PDB file of C-alpha atoms in Angstrom:
ATOM      1  CA  MET A 816      -8.041  -0.110 -18.646  1.00 60.00           C
ATOM      2  CA  THR A 817      -7.328  -3.531 -17.209  1.00 86.00           C
ATOM      3  CA  ALA A 818      -9.418  -4.947 -14.384  1.00 96.00           C
ATOM      4  CA  ARG A 819      -9.249  -2.893 -11.214  1.00 98.00           C
ATOM      5  CA  ARG A 820      -7.460  -4.526  -8.284  1.00 98.00           C
ATOM      6  CA  ILE A 821      -8.774  -5.092  -4.765  1.00 98.00           C
ATOM      7  CA  ILE A 822      -5.819  -5.177  -2.378  1.00 98.00           C
ATOM      8  CA  PRO A 823      -6.057  -5.933   1.348  1.00 95.00           C
ATOM      9  CA  CYS A 824      -3.259  -4.285   3.313  1.00 91.00           C
ATOM     10  CA  LEU A 825      -1.765  -5.999   6.344  1.00 90.00           C
ATOM     11  CA  ASP A 826       0.234  -3.751   8.669  1.00 85.00           C
ATOM     12  CA  VAL A 827       2.416  -6.195  10.588  1.00 83.00           C
ATOM     13  CA  LYS A 828       4.024  -5.665  13.987  1.00 77.00           C
ATOM     14  CA  ASP A 829       5.759  -8.604  15.703  1.00 68.00           C
ATOM     15  CA  GLY A 830       3.960 -11.075  13.429  1.00 66.00           C
ATOM     16  CA  ARG A 831       0.512  -9.670  14.190  1.00 71.00           C
ATOM     17  CA  VAL A 832      -1.683  -7.532  11.961  1.00 72.00           C
ATOM     18  CA  VAL A 833      -2.513  -4.169  13.520  1.00 70.00           C
ATOM     19  CA  LYS A 834      -4.647  -1.223  12.456  1.00 59.00           C
ATOM     20  CA  GLY A 835      -4.879   2.326  13.700  1.00 51.00           C
ATOM     21  CA  VAL A 836      -6.719   5.514  12.861  1.00 51.00           C
ATOM     22  CA  ARG A 837      -4.671   8.144  11.015  1.00 49.00           C
ATOM     23  CA  PHE A 838      -1.593   6.001  11.717  1.00 46.00           C
ATOM     24  CA  GLU A 839      -2.025   6.098  15.508  1.00 50.00           C
ATOM     25  CA  GLY A 840      -3.502   3.881  18.240  1.00 48.00           C
ATOM     26  CA  HIS A 841      -2.832   0.504  16.593  1.00 55.00           C
ATOM     27  CA  ARG A 842      -5.095  -2.388  17.626  1.00 59.00           C
ATOM     28  CA  ASP A 843      -4.426  -6.088  17.143  1.00 58.00           C
ATOM     29  CA  MET A 844      -6.456  -7.490  14.239  1.00 61.00           C
ATOM     30  CA  GLY A 845      -5.183 -11.073  14.092  1.00 67.00           C
ATOM     31  CA  ASP A 846      -2.474 -13.396  12.819  1.00 81.00           C
ATOM     32  CA  ALA A 847      -0.869 -12.318   9.546  1.00 82.00           C
ATOM     33  CA  ALA A 848      -0.809 -15.789   7.973  1.00 85.00           C
ATOM     34  CA  GLU A 849      -4.429 -16.515   8.888  1.00 87.00           C
ATOM     35  CA  LEU A 850      -5.662 -13.247   7.420  1.00 88.00           C
ATOM     36  CA  ALA A 851      -3.564 -13.750   4.286  1.00 90.00           C
ATOM     37  CA  ALA A 852      -5.132 -17.168   3.735  1.00 93.00           C
ATOM     38  CA  ARG A 853      -8.611 -15.724   4.254  1.00 93.00           C
ATOM     39  CA  TYR A 854      -8.101 -13.018   1.652  1.00 95.00           C
ATOM     40  CA  ARG A 855      -6.546 -15.494  -0.790  1.00 96.00           C
ATOM     41  CA  ASP A 856      -9.646 -17.664  -0.520  1.00 96.00           C
ATOM     42  CA  GLN A 857     -12.023 -14.690  -0.811  1.00 96.00           C
ATOM     43  CA  GLY A 858     -10.572 -13.590  -4.145  1.00 97.00           C
ATOM     44  CA  ALA A 859      -8.211 -10.734  -3.328  1.00 98.00           C
ATOM     45  CA  ASP A 860      -6.166  -9.718  -6.355  1.00 98.00           C
ATOM     46  CA  GLU A 861      -3.010  -8.925  -4.392  1.00 97.00           C
ATOM     47  CA  LEU A 862      -1.858  -8.509  -0.810  1.00 97.00           C
ATOM     48  CA  VAL A 863       0.462  -5.919   0.693  1.00 95.00           C
ATOM     49  CA  PHE A 864       2.408  -6.549   3.888  1.00 91.00           C
ATOM     50  CA  TYR A 865       3.996  -3.625   5.736  1.00 86.00           C
ATOM     51  CA  ASP A 866       6.380  -4.260   8.617  1.00 85.00           C
ATOM     52  CA  ILE A 867       5.442  -0.898  10.081  1.00 77.00           C
ATOM     53  CA  THR A 868       8.194  -0.625  12.705  1.00 76.00           C
ATOM     54  CA  ALA A 869      11.132  -1.653  10.494  1.00 77.00           C
ATOM     55  CA  SER A 870      12.094   1.804   9.203  1.00 68.00           C
ATOM     56  CA  PRO A 871      11.619   3.642  12.529  1.00 69.00           C
ATOM     57  CA  GLN A 872      13.735   0.924  14.220  1.00 77.00           C
ATOM     58  CA  GLY A 873      16.415   1.050  11.527  1.00 77.00           C
ATOM     59  CA  ARG A 874      16.065  -2.585  10.471  1.00 79.00           C
ATOM     60  CA  THR A 875      14.682  -4.539   7.528  1.00 81.00           C
ATOM     61  CA  LEU A 876      12.007  -7.216   7.459  1.00 85.00           C
ATOM     62  CA  ASP A 877      12.413 -10.928   8.152  1.00 83.00           C
ATOM     63  CA  TYR A 878      13.163 -12.844   4.930  1.00 89.00           C
ATOM     64  CA  GLY A 879      12.078 -16.125   6.507  1.00 86.00           C
ATOM     65  CA  TRP A 880       8.680 -14.619   7.159  1.00 85.00           C
ATOM     66  CA  VAL A 881       8.476 -13.547   3.498  1.00 90.00           C
ATOM     67  CA  ARG A 882       9.275 -17.133   2.460  1.00 92.00           C
ATOM     68  CA  ASP A 883       6.559 -18.530   4.750  1.00 88.00           C
ATOM     69  CA  ILE A 884       3.955 -16.145   3.300  1.00 91.00           C
ATOM     70  CA  ALA A 885       5.020 -17.056  -0.258  1.00 94.00           C
ATOM     71  CA  ARG A 886       4.437 -20.730   0.467  1.00 94.00           C
ATOM     72  CA  LEU A 887       0.931 -19.906   1.644  1.00 93.00           C
ATOM     73  CA  LEU A 888      -0.190 -17.757  -1.280  1.00 95.00           C
ATOM     74  CA  ASP A 889      -0.920 -18.264  -4.963  1.00 95.00           C
ATOM     75  CA  ILE A 890      -1.671 -14.574  -5.634  1.00 97.00           C
ATOM     76  CA  PRO A 891       0.849 -11.733  -6.001  1.00 97.00           C
ATOM     77  CA  PHE A 892       2.038  -9.999  -2.876  1.00 97.00           C
ATOM     78  CA  CYS A 893       4.170  -7.001  -2.053  1.00 97.00           C
ATOM     79  CA  VAL A 894       6.329  -6.483   1.037  1.00 95.00           C
ATOM     80  CA  ALA A 895       7.632  -3.342   2.679  1.00 91.00           C
ATOM     81  CA  GLY A 896       9.619  -2.436   5.721  1.00 88.00           C
ATOM     82  CA  GLY A 897      13.066  -0.936   6.046  1.00 83.00           C
ATOM     83  CA  ILE A 898      14.310  -2.000   2.602  1.00 93.00           C
ATOM     84  CA  ARG A 899      17.320   0.256   2.137  1.00 93.00           C
ATOM     85  CA  SER A 900      19.388  -1.494  -0.536  1.00 96.00           C
ATOM     86  CA  VAL A 901      18.987  -3.303  -3.836  1.00 97.00           C
ATOM     87  CA  ASP A 902      20.380  -6.461  -2.233  1.00 97.00           C
ATOM     88  CA  GLN A 903      17.700  -6.397   0.471  1.00 96.00           C
ATOM     89  CA  ALA A 904      15.004  -5.899  -2.159  1.00 97.00           C
ATOM     90  CA  ALA A 905      16.424  -8.747  -4.250  1.00 97.00           C
ATOM     91  CA  ARG A 906      16.392 -11.050  -1.231  1.00 96.00           C
ATOM     92  CA  CYS A 907      12.698 -10.324  -0.704  1.00 96.00           C
ATOM     93  CA  LEU A 908      12.023 -11.323  -4.312  1.00 97.00           C
ATOM     94  CA  ASP A 909      14.253 -14.385  -3.981  1.00 97.00           C
ATOM     95  CA  HIS A 910      12.175 -15.476  -0.976  1.00 96.00           C
ATOM     96  CA  GLY A 911       8.936 -15.263  -2.963  1.00 97.00           C
ATOM     97  CA  ALA A 912       7.637 -11.700  -2.938  1.00 97.00           C
ATOM     98  CA  ASP A 913       6.406 -10.350  -6.277  1.00 98.00           C
ATOM     99  CA  LYS A 914       7.039  -6.674  -5.501  1.00 98.00           C
ATOM    100  CA  VAL A 915       8.869  -4.595  -2.931  1.00 97.00           C
ATOM    101  CA  SER A 916       7.642  -1.262  -1.661  1.00 96.00           C
ATOM    102  CA  ILE A 917       9.882   1.486  -0.354  1.00 95.00           C
ATOM    103  CA  ASN A 918       8.778   4.602   1.450  1.00 91.00           C
ATOM    104  CA  SER A 919      10.984   6.329   4.024  1.00 88.00           C
ATOM    105  CA  PRO A 920      14.223   4.830   2.620  1.00 90.00           C
ATOM    106  CA  ALA A 921      13.364   6.298  -0.796  1.00 95.00           C
ATOM    107  CA  LEU A 922      12.932   9.726   0.787  1.00 94.00           C
ATOM    108  CA  GLU A 923      16.280   9.334   2.548  1.00 92.00           C
ATOM    109  CA  ARG A 924      18.000   8.427  -0.733  1.00 95.00           C
ATOM    110  CA  PRO A 925      15.880   8.799  -3.885  1.00 97.00           C
ATOM    111  CA  GLU A 926      18.596   7.111  -5.995  1.00 97.00           C
ATOM    112  CA  LEU A 927      17.499   3.831  -4.410  1.00 97.00           C
ATOM    113  CA  ILE A 928      14.435   3.827  -6.685  1.00 98.00           C
ATOM    114  CA  ALA A 929      16.586   3.986  -9.821  1.00 98.00           C
ATOM    115  CA  GLU A 930      19.030   1.386  -8.519  1.00 98.00           C
ATOM    116  CA  MET A 931      16.217  -1.056  -7.794  1.00 98.00           C
ATOM    117  CA  ALA A 932      14.502  -0.429 -11.127  1.00 98.00           C
ATOM    118  CA  ASP A 933      17.741  -0.925 -13.054  1.00 98.00           C
ATOM    119  CA  ARG A 934      18.553  -4.253 -11.418  1.00 97.00           C
ATOM    120  CA  LEU A 935      15.145  -5.732 -10.618  1.00 97.00           C
ATOM    121  CA  GLY A 936      12.857  -4.096 -13.192  1.00 98.00           C
ATOM    122  CA  SER A 937      10.379  -1.280 -12.622  1.00 98.00           C
ATOM    123  CA  GLN A 938       7.500  -3.758 -12.402  1.00 97.00           C
ATOM    124  CA  CYS A 939       8.876  -4.930  -9.031  1.00 97.00           C
ATOM    125  CA  VAL A 940       9.370  -1.454  -7.552  1.00 98.00           C
ATOM    126  CA  VAL A 941       6.521   0.207  -5.654  1.00 98.00           C
ATOM    127  CA  VAL A 942       6.910   3.562  -3.946  1.00 98.00           C
ATOM    128  CA  GLY A 943       4.618   4.150  -1.001  1.00 96.00           C
ATOM    129  CA  VAL A 944       3.785   7.771  -0.210  1.00 96.00           C
ATOM    130  CA  ASP A 945       2.253   8.860   3.112  1.00 94.00           C
ATOM    131  CA  SER A 946       0.552  12.176   2.465  1.00 95.00           C
ATOM    132  CA  LYS A 947      -1.165  14.764   4.676  1.00 94.00           C
ATOM    133  CA  ARG A 948      -3.232  17.791   3.822  1.00 94.00           C
ATOM    134  CA  ALA A 949      -1.478  21.157   4.258  1.00 92.00           C
ATOM    135  CA  GLY A 950      -3.879  23.983   3.460  1.00 90.00           C
ATOM    136  CA  ASP A 951      -4.717  23.667  -0.240  1.00 91.00           C
ATOM    137  CA  ASP A 952      -1.842  21.266  -0.856  1.00 95.00           C
ATOM    138  CA  TRP A 953      -0.512  17.932   0.365  1.00 97.00           C
ATOM    139  CA  VAL A 954       2.874  17.109   1.886  1.00 96.00           C
ATOM    140  CA  VAL A 955       4.803  13.863   2.382  1.00 96.00           C
ATOM    141  CA  HIS A 956       5.453  12.316   5.796  1.00 92.00           C
ATOM    142  CA  GLN A 957       7.975   9.625   6.730  1.00 86.00           C
ATOM    143  CA  TYR A 958       8.559   7.065   9.515  1.00 78.00           C
ATOM    144  CA  THR A 959       4.786   6.918   9.942  1.00 72.00           C
ATOM    145  CA  GLY A 960       4.827   3.385  11.421  1.00 66.00           C
ATOM    146  CA  ASP A 961       5.819   4.917  14.753  1.00 64.00           C
ATOM    147  CA  ALA A 962       3.777   7.893  15.934  1.00 70.00           C
ATOM    148  CA  ALA A 963       6.729   9.198  17.952  1.00 69.00           C
ATOM    149  CA  ALA A 964       9.052   9.115  14.924  1.00 70.00           C
ATOM    150  CA  SER A 965       6.609  10.317  12.254  1.00 74.00           C
ATOM    151  CA  ARG A 966       7.485  13.670  10.716  1.00 73.00           C
ATOM    152  CA  GLY A 967       7.195  15.743   7.578  1.00 72.00           C
ATOM    153  CA  ALA A 968       9.640  14.914   4.807  1.00 70.00           C
ATOM    154  CA  GLY A 969       9.909  18.442   3.411  1.00 86.00           C
ATOM    155  CA  ARG A 970       8.367  17.505   0.058  1.00 94.00           C
ATOM    156  CA  ARG A 971       5.125  18.263  -1.748  1.00 97.00           C
ATOM    157  CA  THR A 972       3.256  15.051  -2.498  1.00 98.00           C
ATOM    158  CA  LEU A 973       2.569  15.798  -6.164  1.00 98.00           C
ATOM    159  CA  ASP A 974       6.207  16.709  -6.777  1.00 98.00           C
ATOM    160  CA  TRP A 975       7.501  13.583  -5.059  1.00 98.00           C
ATOM    161  CA  ILE A 976       5.321  11.122  -6.970  1.00 98.00           C
ATOM    162  CA  VAL A 977       6.472  12.591 -10.292  1.00 98.00           C
ATOM    163  CA  GLU A 978      10.102  12.347  -9.174  1.00 98.00           C
ATOM    164  CA  ALA A 979       9.593   8.743  -8.087  1.00 98.00           C
ATOM    165  CA  GLN A 980       8.069   7.895 -11.468  1.00 98.00           C
ATOM    166  CA  THR A 981      10.956   9.564 -13.289  1.00 98.00           C
ATOM    167  CA  LEU A 982      13.463   7.579 -11.238  1.00 98.00           C
ATOM    168  CA  GLY A 983      11.845   4.293 -12.309  1.00 98.00           C
ATOM    169  CA  ALA A 984       9.051   3.417  -9.900  1.00 98.00           C
ATOM    170  CA  GLY A 985       6.590   1.001 -11.481  1.00 98.00           C
ATOM    171  CA  GLU A 986       3.677   1.880  -9.194  1.00 98.00           C
ATOM    172  CA  ILE A 987       2.696   4.464  -6.588  1.00 98.00           C
ATOM    173  CA  VAL A 988       0.631   3.667  -3.504  1.00 98.00           C
ATOM    174  CA  LEU A 989      -0.748   6.935  -2.168  1.00 97.00           C
ATOM    175  CA  ASN A 990      -1.684   6.684   1.495  1.00 94.00           C
ATOM    176  CA  CYS A 991      -3.960   9.594   2.370  1.00 93.00           C
ATOM    177  CA  MET A 992      -3.212   9.892   6.071  1.00 91.00           C
ATOM    178  CA  ASP A 993      -6.093  12.225   6.989  1.00 87.00           C
ATOM    179  CA  GLU A 994      -8.566   9.557   5.838  1.00 85.00           C
ATOM    180  CA  ASP A 995      -6.700   6.498   7.150  1.00 79.00           C
ATOM    181  CA  GLY A 996      -8.917   4.256   9.282  1.00 73.00           C
ATOM    182  CA  VAL A 997     -11.774   6.769   9.343  1.00 76.00           C
ATOM    183  CA  ARG A 998     -13.916   4.860   6.790  1.00 84.00           C
ATOM    184  CA  GLN A 999     -15.459   8.014   5.305  1.00 89.00           C
ATOM    185  CA  GLY A1000     -14.165   7.416   1.787  1.00 94.00           C
ATOM    186  CA  TYR A1001     -10.972   7.894  -0.172  1.00 97.00           C
ATOM    187  CA  ASP A1002      -9.545  11.362  -0.774  1.00 97.00           C
ATOM    188  CA  LEU A1003     -10.841  11.652  -4.327  1.00 97.00           C
ATOM    189  CA  THR A1004      -9.497  15.151  -4.896  1.00 97.00           C
ATOM    190  CA  GLN A1005      -5.935  14.242  -3.940  1.00 97.00           C
ATOM    191  CA  LEU A1006      -6.015  10.939  -5.805  1.00 98.00           C
ATOM    192  CA  ALA A1007      -7.399  12.524  -8.974  1.00 98.00           C
ATOM    193  CA  ALA A1008      -4.662  15.173  -8.824  1.00 98.00           C
ATOM    194  CA  ALA A1009      -2.058  12.440  -8.449  1.00 98.00           C
ATOM    195  CA  ARG A1010      -3.549  10.388 -11.276  1.00 98.00           C
ATOM    196  CA  SER A1011      -3.351  13.347 -13.652  1.00 98.00           C
ATOM    197  CA  ARG A1012       0.405  13.595 -13.103  1.00 98.00           C
ATOM    198  CA  LEU A1013       1.298   9.916 -13.489  1.00 98.00           C
ATOM    199  CA  THR A1014       1.545   7.437 -16.337  1.00 98.00           C
ATOM    200  CA  ILE A1015       2.286   4.448 -14.074  1.00 98.00           C
ATOM    201  CA  PRO A1016      -0.371   2.631 -11.996  1.00 98.00           C
ATOM    202  CA  LEU A1017      -1.703   4.464  -8.940  1.00 98.00           C
ATOM    203  CA  VAL A1018      -3.166   2.594  -5.960  1.00 98.00           C
ATOM    204  CA  ALA A1019      -5.459   4.405  -3.517  1.00 98.00           C
ATOM    205  CA  SER A1020      -5.058   3.892   0.213  1.00 95.00           C
ATOM    206  CA  GLY A1021      -6.863   5.332   3.210  1.00 92.00           C
ATOM    207  CA  GLY A1022     -10.546   5.805   3.923  1.00 92.00           C
ATOM    208  CA  ALA A1023     -12.480   2.805   2.596  1.00 94.00           C
ATOM    209  CA  GLY A1024     -15.621   2.097   4.587  1.00 93.00           C
ATOM    210  CA  SER A1025     -18.165   0.825   2.071  1.00 96.00           C
ATOM    211  CA  ALA A1026     -18.501  -0.718  -1.362  1.00 98.00           C
ATOM    212  CA  GLU A1027     -19.568   2.677  -2.696  1.00 98.00           C
ATOM    213  CA  HIS A1028     -16.214   4.138  -1.678  1.00 98.00           C
ATOM    214  CA  PHE A1029     -14.428   1.633  -3.916  1.00 98.00           C
ATOM    215  CA  ARG A1030     -16.769   2.379  -6.808  1.00 98.00           C
ATOM    216  CA  ASP A1031     -16.219   6.115  -6.399  1.00 98.00           C
ATOM    217  CA  VAL A1032     -12.422   5.919  -6.297  1.00 98.00           C
ATOM    218  CA  PHE A1033     -12.353   3.823  -9.467  1.00 98.00           C
ATOM    219  CA  ASP A1034     -14.879   6.011 -11.289  1.00 97.00           C
ATOM    220  CA  GLN A1035     -13.789   9.455 -10.093  1.00 98.00           C
ATOM    221  CA  ALA A1036     -10.035   9.101  -9.499  1.00 98.00           C
ATOM    222  CA  ASP A1037      -9.353   6.425 -12.139  1.00 97.00           C
ATOM    223  CA  VAL A1038      -6.956   4.499  -9.905  1.00 98.00           C
ATOM    224  CA  SER A1039      -5.667   1.068 -10.897  1.00 98.00           C
ATOM    225  CA  GLY A1040      -6.226  -0.501  -7.504  1.00 98.00           C
ATOM    226  CA  ALA A1041      -7.771   0.233  -4.134  1.00 98.00           C
ATOM    227  CA  LEU A1042      -6.070  -0.811  -0.950  1.00 96.00           C
ATOM    228  CA  ALA A1043      -7.936  -1.194   2.346  1.00 93.00           C
ATOM    229  CA  ALA A1044      -7.410  -2.720   5.752  1.00 88.00           C
ATOM    230  CA  SER A1045      -9.923  -2.382   8.585  1.00 85.00           C
ATOM    231  CA  VAL A1046     -13.006  -2.786   6.391  1.00 91.00           C
ATOM    232  CA  PHE A1047     -11.638  -6.223   5.422  1.00 93.00           C
ATOM    233  CA  HIS A1048     -10.045  -7.213   8.750  1.00 86.00           C
ATOM    234  CA  THR A1049     -13.285  -6.678  10.658  1.00 87.00           C
ATOM    235  CA  GLY A1050     -15.400  -8.567   8.111  1.00 89.00           C
ATOM    236  CA  THR A1051     -17.477  -5.450   7.450  1.00 90.00           C
ATOM    237  CA  LEU A1052     -17.100  -5.860   3.686  1.00 95.00           C
ATOM    238  CA  PRO A1053     -16.275  -9.359   2.397  1.00 96.00           C
ATOM    239  CA  ILE A1054     -14.347  -9.273  -0.863  1.00 97.00           C
ATOM    240  CA  PRO A1055     -16.829 -11.446  -2.826  1.00 97.00           C
ATOM    241  CA  GLU A1056     -19.659  -9.048  -1.943  1.00 97.00           C
ATOM    242  CA  LEU A1057     -17.509  -6.055  -2.889  1.00 98.00           C
ATOM    243  CA  LYS A1058     -16.588  -7.509  -6.272  1.00 98.00           C
ATOM    244  CA  ALA A1059     -20.214  -8.399  -7.012  1.00 98.00           C
ATOM    245  CA  PHE A1060     -21.246  -4.822  -6.229  1.00 98.00           C
ATOM    246  CA  LEU A1061     -18.501  -3.369  -8.420  1.00 98.00           C
ATOM    247  CA  THR A1062     -19.464  -5.618 -11.314  1.00 98.00           C
ATOM    248  CA  ARG A1063     -23.087  -4.487 -11.032  1.00 98.00           C
ATOM    249  CA  SER A1064     -21.826  -0.895 -10.971  1.00 98.00           C
ATOM    250  CA  GLY A1065     -19.954  -1.336 -14.236  1.00 97.00           C
ATOM    251  CA  VAL A1066     -16.446  -1.521 -12.745  1.00 98.00           C
ATOM    252  CA  GLU A1067     -14.356  -4.275 -14.292  1.00 98.00           C
ATOM    253  CA  VAL A1068     -12.845  -6.573 -11.660  1.00 98.00           C
ATOM    254  CA  ARG A1069     -11.488 -10.079 -11.750  1.00 94.00           C
ATOM    255  CA  PRO A1070     -13.966 -12.760 -10.636  1.00 89.00           C
TER     256      PRO A1070
END
């Protein structure tokens, strides 16, 4: 196993980073560029930027904004938000992004995953999955950036991630919506079930509140990376302290 990745997630709305609880009640957390620079300097391995209102509003993200972020960073970053065509994805990469993530548009037209992988390479294609508990199972939701538009996608989570992998996705980011913003820990059961069905990297999202939560998700769910937002945005857990703790705990991370 390569070094595990620590990935701050920046949900962006009108150029500002916002954060909610279970995808609702978003609060302003600061300027996107300023936070990106902070995490770059603290030693983040990657960054993820989600334009959370793009898909619900039927638009794609601002390529000029992608270019400005690329000029600021010297670490990999992924962008997401209303990317509905291979050309739009390619333009994001041309403007400096290292990866593109698709979520609701992939559910609308799964062939988009294969089209992007064929032209751009699977290593550039991330599929984000917003998942909610449904009894003893989990189901996929879409348009989750807007609480009024969010709805079930009619798919079982574990089925959808396997389909996405088969179509050519290079990585899955599994957003466990029941845990999002609650800071009580990642959904280890769901993530371990997902990990057992995948051969591509899996990134955990939703629930981080302490350094121990990161250790547990790496040890117990064997994910490749752990994504978090509010615990970083608020300064509750600085990345250097987190990486030092993980190293002491026997988890391999980059310095």
